[in-house]
mmCIF file of C-alpha atoms in Angstrom:
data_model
loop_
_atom_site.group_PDB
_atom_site.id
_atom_site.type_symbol
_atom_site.label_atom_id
_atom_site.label_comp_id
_atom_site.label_asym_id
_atom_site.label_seq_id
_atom_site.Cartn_x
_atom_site.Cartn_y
_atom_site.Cartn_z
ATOM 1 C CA UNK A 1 14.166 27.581 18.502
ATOM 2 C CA UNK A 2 11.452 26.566 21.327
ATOM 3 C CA UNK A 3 11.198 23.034 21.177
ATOM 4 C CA UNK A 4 7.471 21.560 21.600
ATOM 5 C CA UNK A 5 6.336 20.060 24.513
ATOM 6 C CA UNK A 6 3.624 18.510 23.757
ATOM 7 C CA UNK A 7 1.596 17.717 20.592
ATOM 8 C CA UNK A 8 -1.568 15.969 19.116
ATOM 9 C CA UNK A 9 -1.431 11.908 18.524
ATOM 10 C CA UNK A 10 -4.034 9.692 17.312
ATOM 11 C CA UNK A 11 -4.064 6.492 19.308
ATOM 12 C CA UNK A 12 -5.929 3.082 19.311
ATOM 13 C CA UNK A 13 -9.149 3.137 21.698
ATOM 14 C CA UNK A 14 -10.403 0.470 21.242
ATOM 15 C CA UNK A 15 -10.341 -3.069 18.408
ATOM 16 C CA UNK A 16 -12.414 -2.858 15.760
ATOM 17 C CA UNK A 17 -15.340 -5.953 15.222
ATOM 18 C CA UNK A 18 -15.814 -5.478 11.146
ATOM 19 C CA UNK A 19 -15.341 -2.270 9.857
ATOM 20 C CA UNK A 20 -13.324 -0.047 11.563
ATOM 21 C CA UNK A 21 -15.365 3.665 12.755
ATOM 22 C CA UNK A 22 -14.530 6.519 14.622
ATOM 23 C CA UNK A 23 -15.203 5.320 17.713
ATOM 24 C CA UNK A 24 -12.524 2.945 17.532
ATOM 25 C CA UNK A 25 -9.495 6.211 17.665
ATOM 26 C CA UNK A 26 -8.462 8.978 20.036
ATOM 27 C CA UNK A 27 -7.374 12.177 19.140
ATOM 28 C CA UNK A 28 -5.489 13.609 22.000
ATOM 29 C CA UNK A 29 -2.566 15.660 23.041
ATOM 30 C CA UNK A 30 0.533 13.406 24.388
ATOM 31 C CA UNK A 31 3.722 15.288 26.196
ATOM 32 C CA UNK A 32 7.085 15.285 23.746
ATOM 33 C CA UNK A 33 9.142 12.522 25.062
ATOM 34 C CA UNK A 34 13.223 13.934 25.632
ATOM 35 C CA UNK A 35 15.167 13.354 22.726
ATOM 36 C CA UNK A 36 18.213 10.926 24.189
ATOM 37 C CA UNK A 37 21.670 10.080 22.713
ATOM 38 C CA UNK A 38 21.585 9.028 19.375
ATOM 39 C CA UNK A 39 17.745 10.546 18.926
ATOM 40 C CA UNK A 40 16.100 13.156 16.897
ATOM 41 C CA UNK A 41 12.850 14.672 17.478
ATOM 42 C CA UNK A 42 10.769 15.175 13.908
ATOM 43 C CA UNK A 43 7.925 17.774 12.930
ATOM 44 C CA UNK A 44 5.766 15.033 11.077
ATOM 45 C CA UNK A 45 4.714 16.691 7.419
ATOM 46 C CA UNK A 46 2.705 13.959 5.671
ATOM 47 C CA UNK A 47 2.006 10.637 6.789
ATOM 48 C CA UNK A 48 0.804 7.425 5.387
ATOM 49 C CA UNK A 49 -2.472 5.178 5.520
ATOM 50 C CA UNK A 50 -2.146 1.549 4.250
ATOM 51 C CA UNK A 51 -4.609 -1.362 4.511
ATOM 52 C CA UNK A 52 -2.122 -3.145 6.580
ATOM 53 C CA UNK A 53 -2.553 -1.204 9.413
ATOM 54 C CA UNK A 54 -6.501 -2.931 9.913
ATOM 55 C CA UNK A 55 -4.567 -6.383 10.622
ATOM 56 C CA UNK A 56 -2.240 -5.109 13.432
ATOM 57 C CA UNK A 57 -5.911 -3.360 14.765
ATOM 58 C CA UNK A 58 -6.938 -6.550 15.442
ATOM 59 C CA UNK A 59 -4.914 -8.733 18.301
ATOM 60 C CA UNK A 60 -4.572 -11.743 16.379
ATOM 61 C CA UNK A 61 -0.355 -13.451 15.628
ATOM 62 C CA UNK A 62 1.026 -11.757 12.790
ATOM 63 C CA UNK A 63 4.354 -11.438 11.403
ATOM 64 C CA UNK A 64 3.648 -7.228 12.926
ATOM 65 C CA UNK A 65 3.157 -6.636 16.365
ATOM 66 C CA UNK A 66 -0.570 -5.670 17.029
ATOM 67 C CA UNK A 67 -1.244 -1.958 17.800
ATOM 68 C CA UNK A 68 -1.725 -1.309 21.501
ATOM 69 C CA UNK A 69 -4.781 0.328 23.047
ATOM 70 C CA UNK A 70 -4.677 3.744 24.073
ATOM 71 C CA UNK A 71 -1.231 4.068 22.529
ATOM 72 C CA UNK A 72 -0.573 6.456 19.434
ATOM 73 C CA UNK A 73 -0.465 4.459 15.953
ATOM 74 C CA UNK A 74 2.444 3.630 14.038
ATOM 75 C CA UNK A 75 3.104 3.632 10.354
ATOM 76 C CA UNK A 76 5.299 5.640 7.468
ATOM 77 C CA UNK A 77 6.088 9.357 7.586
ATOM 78 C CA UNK A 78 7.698 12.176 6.340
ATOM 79 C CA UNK A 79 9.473 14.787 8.324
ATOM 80 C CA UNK A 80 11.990 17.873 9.462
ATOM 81 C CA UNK A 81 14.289 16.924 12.019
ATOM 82 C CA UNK A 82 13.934 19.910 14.586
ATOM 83 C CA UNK A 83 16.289 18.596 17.290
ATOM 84 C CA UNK A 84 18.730 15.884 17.109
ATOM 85 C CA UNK A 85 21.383 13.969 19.007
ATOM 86 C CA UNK A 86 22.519 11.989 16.551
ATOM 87 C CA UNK A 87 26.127 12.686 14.435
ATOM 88 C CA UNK A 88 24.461 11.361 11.460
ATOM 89 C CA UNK A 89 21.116 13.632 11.510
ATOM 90 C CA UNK A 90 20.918 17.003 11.436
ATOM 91 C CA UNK A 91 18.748 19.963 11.864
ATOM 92 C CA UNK A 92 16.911 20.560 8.717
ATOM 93 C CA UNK A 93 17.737 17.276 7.231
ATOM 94 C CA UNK A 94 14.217 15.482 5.824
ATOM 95 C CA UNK A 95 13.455 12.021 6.906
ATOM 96 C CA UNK A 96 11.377 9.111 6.402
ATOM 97 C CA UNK A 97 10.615 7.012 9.502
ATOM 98 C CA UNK A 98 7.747 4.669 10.962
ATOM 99 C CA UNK A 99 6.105 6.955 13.370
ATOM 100 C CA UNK A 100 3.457 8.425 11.776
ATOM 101 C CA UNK A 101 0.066 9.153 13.279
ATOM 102 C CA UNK A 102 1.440 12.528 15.597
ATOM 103 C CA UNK A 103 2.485 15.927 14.914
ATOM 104 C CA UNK A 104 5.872 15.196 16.761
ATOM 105 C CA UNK A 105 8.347 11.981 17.103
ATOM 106 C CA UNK A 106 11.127 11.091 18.820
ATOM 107 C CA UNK A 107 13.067 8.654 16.216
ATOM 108 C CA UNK A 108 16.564 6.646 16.744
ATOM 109 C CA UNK A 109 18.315 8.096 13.831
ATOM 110 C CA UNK A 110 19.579 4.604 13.078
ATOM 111 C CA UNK A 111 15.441 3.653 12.149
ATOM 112 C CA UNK A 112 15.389 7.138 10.065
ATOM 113 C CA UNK A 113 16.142 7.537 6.328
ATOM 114 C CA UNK A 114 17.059 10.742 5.053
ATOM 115 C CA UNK A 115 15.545 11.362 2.349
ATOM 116 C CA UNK A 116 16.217 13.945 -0.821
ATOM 117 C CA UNK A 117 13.697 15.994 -1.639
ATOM 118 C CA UNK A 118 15.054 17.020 -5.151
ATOM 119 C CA UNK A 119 13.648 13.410 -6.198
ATOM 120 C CA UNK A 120 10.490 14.340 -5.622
ATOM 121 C CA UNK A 121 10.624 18.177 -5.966
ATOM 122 C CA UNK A 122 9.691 18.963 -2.437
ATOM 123 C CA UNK A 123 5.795 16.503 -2.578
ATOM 124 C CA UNK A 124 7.659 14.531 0.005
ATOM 125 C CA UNK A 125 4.504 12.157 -0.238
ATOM 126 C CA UNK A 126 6.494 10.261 -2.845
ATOM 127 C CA UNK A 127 8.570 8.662 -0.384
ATOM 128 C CA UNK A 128 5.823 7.001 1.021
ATOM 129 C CA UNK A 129 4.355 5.960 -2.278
ATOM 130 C CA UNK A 130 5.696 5.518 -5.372
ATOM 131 C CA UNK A 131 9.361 5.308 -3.722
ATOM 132 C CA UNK A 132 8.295 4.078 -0.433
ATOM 133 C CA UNK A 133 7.055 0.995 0.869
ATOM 134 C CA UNK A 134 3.645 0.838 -1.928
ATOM 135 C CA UNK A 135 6.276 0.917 -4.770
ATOM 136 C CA UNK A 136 8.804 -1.700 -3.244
ATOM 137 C CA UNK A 137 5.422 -3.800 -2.921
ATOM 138 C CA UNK A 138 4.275 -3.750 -6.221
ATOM 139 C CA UNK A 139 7.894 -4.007 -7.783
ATOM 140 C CA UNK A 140 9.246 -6.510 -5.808
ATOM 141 C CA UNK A 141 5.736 -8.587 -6.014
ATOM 142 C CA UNK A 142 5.307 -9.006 -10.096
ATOM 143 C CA UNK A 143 8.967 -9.034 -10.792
ATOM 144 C CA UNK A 144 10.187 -11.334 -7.756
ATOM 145 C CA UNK A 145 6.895 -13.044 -6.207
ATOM 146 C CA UNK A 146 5.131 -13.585 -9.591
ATOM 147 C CA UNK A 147 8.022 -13.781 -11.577
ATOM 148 C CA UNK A 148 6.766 -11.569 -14.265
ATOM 149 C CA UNK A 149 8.059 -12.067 -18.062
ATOM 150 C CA UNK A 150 8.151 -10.035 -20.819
ATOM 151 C CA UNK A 151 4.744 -11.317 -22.687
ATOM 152 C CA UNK A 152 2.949 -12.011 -19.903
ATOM 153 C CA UNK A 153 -0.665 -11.057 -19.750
ATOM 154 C CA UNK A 154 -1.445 -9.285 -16.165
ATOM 155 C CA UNK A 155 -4.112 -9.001 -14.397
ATOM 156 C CA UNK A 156 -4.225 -6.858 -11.258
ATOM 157 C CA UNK A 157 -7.248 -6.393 -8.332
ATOM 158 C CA UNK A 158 -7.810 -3.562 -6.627
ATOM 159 C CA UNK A 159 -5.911 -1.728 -9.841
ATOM 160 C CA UNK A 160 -5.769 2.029 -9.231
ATOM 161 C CA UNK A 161 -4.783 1.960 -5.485
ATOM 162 C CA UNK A 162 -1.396 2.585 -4.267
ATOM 163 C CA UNK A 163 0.251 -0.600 -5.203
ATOM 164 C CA UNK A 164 -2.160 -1.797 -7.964
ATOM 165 C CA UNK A 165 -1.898 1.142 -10.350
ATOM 166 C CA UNK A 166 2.319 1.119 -10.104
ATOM 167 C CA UNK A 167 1.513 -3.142 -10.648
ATOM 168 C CA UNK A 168 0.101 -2.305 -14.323
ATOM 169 C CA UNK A 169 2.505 0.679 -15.005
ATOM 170 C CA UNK A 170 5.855 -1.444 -14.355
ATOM 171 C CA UNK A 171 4.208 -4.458 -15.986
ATOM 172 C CA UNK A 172 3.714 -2.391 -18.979
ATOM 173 C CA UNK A 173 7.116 -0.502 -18.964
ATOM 174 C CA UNK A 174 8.537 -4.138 -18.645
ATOM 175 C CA UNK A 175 6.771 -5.488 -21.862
ATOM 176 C CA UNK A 176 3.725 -7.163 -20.734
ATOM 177 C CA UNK A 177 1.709 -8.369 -23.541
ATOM 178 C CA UNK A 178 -1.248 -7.434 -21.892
ATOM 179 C CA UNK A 179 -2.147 -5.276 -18.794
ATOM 180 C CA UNK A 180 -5.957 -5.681 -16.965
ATOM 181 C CA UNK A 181 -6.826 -4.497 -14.082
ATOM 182 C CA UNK A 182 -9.950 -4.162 -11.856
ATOM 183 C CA UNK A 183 -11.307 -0.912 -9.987
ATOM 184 C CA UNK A 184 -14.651 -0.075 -8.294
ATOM 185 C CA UNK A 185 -15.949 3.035 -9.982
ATOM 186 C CA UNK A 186 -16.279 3.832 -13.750
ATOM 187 C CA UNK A 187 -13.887 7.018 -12.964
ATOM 188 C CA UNK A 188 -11.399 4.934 -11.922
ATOM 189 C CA UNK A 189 -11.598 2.260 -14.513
ATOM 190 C CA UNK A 190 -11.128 5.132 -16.801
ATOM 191 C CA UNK A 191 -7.908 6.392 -14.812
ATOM 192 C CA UNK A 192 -6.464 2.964 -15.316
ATOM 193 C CA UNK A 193 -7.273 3.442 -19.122
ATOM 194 C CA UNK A 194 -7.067 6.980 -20.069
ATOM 195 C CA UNK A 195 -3.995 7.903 -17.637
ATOM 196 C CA UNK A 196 -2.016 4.380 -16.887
ATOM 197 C CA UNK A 197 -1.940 2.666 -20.172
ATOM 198 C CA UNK A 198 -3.839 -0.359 -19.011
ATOM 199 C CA UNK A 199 -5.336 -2.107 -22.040
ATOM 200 C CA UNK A 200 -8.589 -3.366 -20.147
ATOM 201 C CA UNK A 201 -10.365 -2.493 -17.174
ATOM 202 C CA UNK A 202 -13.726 -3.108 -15.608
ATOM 203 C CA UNK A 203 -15.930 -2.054 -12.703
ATOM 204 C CA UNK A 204 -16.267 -5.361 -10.648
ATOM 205 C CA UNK A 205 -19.282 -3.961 -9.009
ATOM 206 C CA UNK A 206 -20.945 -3.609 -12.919
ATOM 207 C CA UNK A 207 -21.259 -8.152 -12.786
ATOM 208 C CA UNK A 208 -19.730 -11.075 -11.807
ATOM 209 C CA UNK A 209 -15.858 -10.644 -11.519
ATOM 210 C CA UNK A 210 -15.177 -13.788 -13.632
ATOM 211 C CA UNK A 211 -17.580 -12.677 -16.833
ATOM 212 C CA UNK A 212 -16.039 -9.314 -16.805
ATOM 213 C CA UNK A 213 -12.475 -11.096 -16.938
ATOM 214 C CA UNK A 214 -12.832 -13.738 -19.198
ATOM 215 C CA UNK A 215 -14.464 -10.835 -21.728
ATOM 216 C CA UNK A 216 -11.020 -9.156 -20.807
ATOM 217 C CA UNK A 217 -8.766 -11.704 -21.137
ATOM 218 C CA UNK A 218 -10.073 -14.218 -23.529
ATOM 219 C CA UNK A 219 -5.982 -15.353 -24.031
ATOM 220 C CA UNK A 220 -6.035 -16.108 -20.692
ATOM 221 C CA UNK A 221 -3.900 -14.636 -17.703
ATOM 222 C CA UNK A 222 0.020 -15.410 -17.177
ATOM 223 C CA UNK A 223 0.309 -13.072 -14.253
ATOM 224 C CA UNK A 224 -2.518 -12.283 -11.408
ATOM 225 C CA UNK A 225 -1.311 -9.460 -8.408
ATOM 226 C CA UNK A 226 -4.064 -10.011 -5.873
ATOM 227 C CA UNK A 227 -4.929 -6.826 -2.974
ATOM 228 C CA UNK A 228 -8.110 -8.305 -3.019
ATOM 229 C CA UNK A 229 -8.755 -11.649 -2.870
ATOM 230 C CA UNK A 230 -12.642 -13.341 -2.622
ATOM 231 C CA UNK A 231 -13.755 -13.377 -5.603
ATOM 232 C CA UNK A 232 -11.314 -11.917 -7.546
ATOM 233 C CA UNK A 233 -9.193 -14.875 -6.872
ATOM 234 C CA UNK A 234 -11.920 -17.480 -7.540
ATOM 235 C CA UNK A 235 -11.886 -15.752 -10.775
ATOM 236 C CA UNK A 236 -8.037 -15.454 -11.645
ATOM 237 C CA UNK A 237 -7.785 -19.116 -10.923
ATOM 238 C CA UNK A 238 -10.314 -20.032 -13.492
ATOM 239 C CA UNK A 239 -8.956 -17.894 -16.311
ATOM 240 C CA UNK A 240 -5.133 -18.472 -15.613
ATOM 241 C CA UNK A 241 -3.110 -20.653 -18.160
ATOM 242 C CA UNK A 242 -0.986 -23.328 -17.246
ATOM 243 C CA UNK A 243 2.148 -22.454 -15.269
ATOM 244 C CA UNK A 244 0.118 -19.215 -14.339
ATOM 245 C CA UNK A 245 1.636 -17.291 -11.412
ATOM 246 C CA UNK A 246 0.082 -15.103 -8.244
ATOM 247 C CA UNK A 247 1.455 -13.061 -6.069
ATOM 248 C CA UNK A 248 -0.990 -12.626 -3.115
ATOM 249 C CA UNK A 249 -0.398 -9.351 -2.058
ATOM 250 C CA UNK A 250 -3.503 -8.661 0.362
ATOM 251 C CA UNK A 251 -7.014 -9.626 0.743
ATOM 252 C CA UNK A 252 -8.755 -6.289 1.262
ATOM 253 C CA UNK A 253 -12.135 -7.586 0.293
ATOM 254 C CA UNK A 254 -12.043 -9.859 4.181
ATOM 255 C CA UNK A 255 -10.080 -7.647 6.218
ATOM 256 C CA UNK A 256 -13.513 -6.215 7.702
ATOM 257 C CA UNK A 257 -15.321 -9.810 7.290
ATOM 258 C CA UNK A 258 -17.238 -11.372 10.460
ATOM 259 C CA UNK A 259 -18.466 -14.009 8.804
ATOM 260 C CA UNK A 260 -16.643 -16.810 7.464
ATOM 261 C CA UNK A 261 -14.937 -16.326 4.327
ATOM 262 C CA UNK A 262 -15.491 -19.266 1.715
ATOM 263 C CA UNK A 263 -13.676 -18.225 -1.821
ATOM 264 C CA UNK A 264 -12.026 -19.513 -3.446
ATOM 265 C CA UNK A 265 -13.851 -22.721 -4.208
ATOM 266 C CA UNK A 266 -11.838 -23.991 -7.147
ATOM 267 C CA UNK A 267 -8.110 -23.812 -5.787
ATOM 268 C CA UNK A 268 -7.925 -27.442 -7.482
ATOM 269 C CA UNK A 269 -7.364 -25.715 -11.008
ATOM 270 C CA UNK A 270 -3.527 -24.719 -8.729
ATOM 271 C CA UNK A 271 -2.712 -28.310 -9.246
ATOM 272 C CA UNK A 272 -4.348 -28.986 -12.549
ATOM 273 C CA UNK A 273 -2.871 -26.149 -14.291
ATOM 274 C CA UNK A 274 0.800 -26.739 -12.659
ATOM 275 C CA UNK A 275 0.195 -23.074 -11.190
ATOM 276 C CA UNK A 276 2.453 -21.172 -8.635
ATOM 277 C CA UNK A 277 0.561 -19.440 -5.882
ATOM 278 C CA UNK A 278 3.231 -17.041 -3.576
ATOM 279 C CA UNK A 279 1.740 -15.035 -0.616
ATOM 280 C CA UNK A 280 4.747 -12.411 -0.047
ATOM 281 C CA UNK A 281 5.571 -9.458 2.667
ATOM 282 C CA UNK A 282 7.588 -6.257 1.341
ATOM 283 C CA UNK A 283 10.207 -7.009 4.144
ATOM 284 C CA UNK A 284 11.179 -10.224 2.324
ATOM 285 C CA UNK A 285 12.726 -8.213 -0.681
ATOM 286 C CA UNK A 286 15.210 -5.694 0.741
ATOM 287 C CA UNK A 287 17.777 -7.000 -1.365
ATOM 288 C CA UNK A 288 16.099 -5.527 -4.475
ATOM 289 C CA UNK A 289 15.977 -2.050 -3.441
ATOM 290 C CA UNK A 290 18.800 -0.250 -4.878
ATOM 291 C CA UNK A 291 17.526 -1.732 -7.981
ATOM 292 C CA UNK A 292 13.845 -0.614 -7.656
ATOM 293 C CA UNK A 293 15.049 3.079 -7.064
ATOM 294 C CA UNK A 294 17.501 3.115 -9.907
ATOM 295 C CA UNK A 295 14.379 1.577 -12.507
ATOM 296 C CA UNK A 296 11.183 3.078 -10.656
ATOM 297 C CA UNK A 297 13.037 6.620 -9.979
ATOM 298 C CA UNK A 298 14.549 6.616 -13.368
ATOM 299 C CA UNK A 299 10.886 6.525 -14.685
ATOM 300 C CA UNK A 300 9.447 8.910 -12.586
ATOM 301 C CA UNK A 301 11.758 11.253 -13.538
ATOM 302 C CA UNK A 302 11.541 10.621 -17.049
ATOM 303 C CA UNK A 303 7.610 10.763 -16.694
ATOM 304 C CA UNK A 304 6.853 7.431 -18.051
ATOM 305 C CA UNK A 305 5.406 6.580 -14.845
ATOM 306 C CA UNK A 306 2.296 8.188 -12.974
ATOM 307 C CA UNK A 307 2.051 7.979 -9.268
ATOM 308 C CA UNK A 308 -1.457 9.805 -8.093
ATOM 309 C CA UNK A 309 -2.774 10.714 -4.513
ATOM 310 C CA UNK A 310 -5.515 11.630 -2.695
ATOM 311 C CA UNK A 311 -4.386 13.684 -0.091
ATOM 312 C CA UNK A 312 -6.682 14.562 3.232
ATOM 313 C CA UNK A 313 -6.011 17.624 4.893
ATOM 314 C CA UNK A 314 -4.697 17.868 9.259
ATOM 315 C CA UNK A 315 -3.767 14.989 11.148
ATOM 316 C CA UNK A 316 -6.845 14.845 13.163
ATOM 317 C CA UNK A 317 -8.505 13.572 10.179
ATOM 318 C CA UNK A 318 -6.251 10.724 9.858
ATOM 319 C CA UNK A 319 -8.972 8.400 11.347
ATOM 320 C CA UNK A 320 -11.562 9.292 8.478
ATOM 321 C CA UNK A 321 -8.783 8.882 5.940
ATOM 322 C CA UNK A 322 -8.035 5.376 6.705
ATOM 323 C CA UNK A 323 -11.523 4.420 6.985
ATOM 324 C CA UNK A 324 -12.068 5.770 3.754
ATOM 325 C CA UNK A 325 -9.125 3.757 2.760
ATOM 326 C CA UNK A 326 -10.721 0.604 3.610
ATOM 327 C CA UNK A 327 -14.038 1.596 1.809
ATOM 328 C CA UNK A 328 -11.639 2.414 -1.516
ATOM 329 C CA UNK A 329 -12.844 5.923 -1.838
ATOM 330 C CA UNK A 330 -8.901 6.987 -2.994
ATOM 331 C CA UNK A 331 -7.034 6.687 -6.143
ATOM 332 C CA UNK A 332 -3.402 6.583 -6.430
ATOM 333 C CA UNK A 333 -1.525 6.658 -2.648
ATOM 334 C CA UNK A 334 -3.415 7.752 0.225
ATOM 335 C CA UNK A 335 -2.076 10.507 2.266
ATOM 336 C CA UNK A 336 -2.455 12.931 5.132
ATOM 337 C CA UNK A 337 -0.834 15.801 5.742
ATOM 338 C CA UNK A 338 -0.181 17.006 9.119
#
């Protein structure tokens, strides 16, 4: 087999100031760096898009490096190993690595997971979904961050994206009394209904987020799983019982913000209501993993659980993807396939 030399990368031109455009990405072709000792080079499938990336587009100290200008993005992939160094990789073998954004990647096979596609029946998307870093999220955050109970009444933001719909479905399969969640189109409120077996959901562009709640949850909410933030979390804190508990997950709703962000005004009813408020990174939980495949691949299998994408078509539309991302045109797991 001829080995590539060169292939097409998307790289950072330039930071965005609010929302992110076009302008702001390259689409070039990059020479194939030489695969070295205990390297494989990867043919890049499908690749990821996650609102986290927007935060390392920016240059301000995070817990993730910032992305560099004029350098190729980085974030989760799928892919065939086509060359390889490495003892423990092979040619042929499918992995899952963190250099995504280009057709072709040189990976240490020691940062590679290889990856079996009978799981997933060959939609290798999964593993960057529903059994990739999205699923750890939203498994690790209600059961470990907000210390979910069986009873609980949930209430989840930003509901039928990636993390948010698998939120509601594991809440649900884990006995919650009560499963609500929030989406912003009446098509997706009736996903979240019709398709993930969450008892209430609401458009929060139809009125003010804390009406449409409280008509929801008139008991109250145990549980709140914010991707949102804003308003949303001005709201949660009014409705939540005593002892209530939040896992803040992400604040979509500012990540684009210029201005200065003022909700939540009422973070007093934290202390009044003896309530536990626990911002959380995936990367804190690795300890929990073998336990989230055995339960959350157990119920794929089985079917009790749904994992949807929207899937976007060549990598050079990767750019467009993630800005539609931001603007929360997908349901389910957003995806590109290279």
């Amino acid at each position: 087999m001829t080995l590539p030399t060169d292939g097409v990368e998307i790289r950072l031109a330039s930071r965005p100031e609010g929302w992110p455009t076009s302008e702001n990405f390259t689409i070039t072709r990059a020479a194939v760096p030489a695969v070295g000792a205990g390297q494989v080079l990867v043919r890049n499938l499908v690749m990821s898009v996650d609102p986290y990336m927007r935060g390392r587009m920016s240059d301000a100290k995070s817990y993730i490096p910032p992305f560099e200008i004029g350098k190729a993005l980085e974030g989760g992939a799928v892919g065939e190993v086509i060359a390889s160094e490495s003892p423990d990789l092979a040619v042929g073998d499918v992995v899952l690595h963190d250099l995504g954004w280009r057709e072709f990647a040189v990976v240490d096979a020691g940062s590679a997971v290889k990856v079996d596609p009978s799981l997933a029946e060959g939609a290798y998307g999964v593993f960057l979904g529903v059994l990739g870093m999205p699923g750890l999220t939203a498994y690790a955050g209600l059961l470990k961050a907000a210390e979910f109970r069986e009873g609980d009444v949930v209430f989840v933001s930003g509901a039928a994206g990636a993390v948010g719909a698998l939120v509601g479905q594991i809440a649900r399969l884990r006995g919650a009394a009560k499963v609500i969640g929030s989406a912003g189109s009446a098509e997706k409120v009736a996903h979240l209904k019709d398709d993930l077996g969450f008892d209430e959901a609401f458009n929060y562009k139809d009125g003010p987020v804390l009406e449409q709640l409280e008509k929801a949850a008139p008991e109250g909410i145990d549980v709140y799983f914010d991707n949102v933030a804003g308003e949303h979390l001005e709201a949660a804190l009014s409705v939540a019982n005593q002892g209530a508990r939040f896992a803040l997950c992400g604040a979509i709703s500012q990540y684009n913000e210029k201005n200065e962000v003022v909700a939540p005004r009422n973070l007093f009813n934290a202390i009044t209501k003896g309530m536990n408020l626990r911002g959380f990174i995936v990367a804190e939980y690795s300890d929990v993993k073998e336990q989230f495949f055995a339960e959350v691949g157990g119920w794929l299998a089985e079917g009790k659980l749904i994992a949807r994408e929207t899937v976007v078509e060549g990598l050079e539309n990767a750019p467009t993807a993630f800005i539609d991302l931001m603007r929360g045109t997908n349901t389910g797991k957003m995806l590109v396939k290279i």
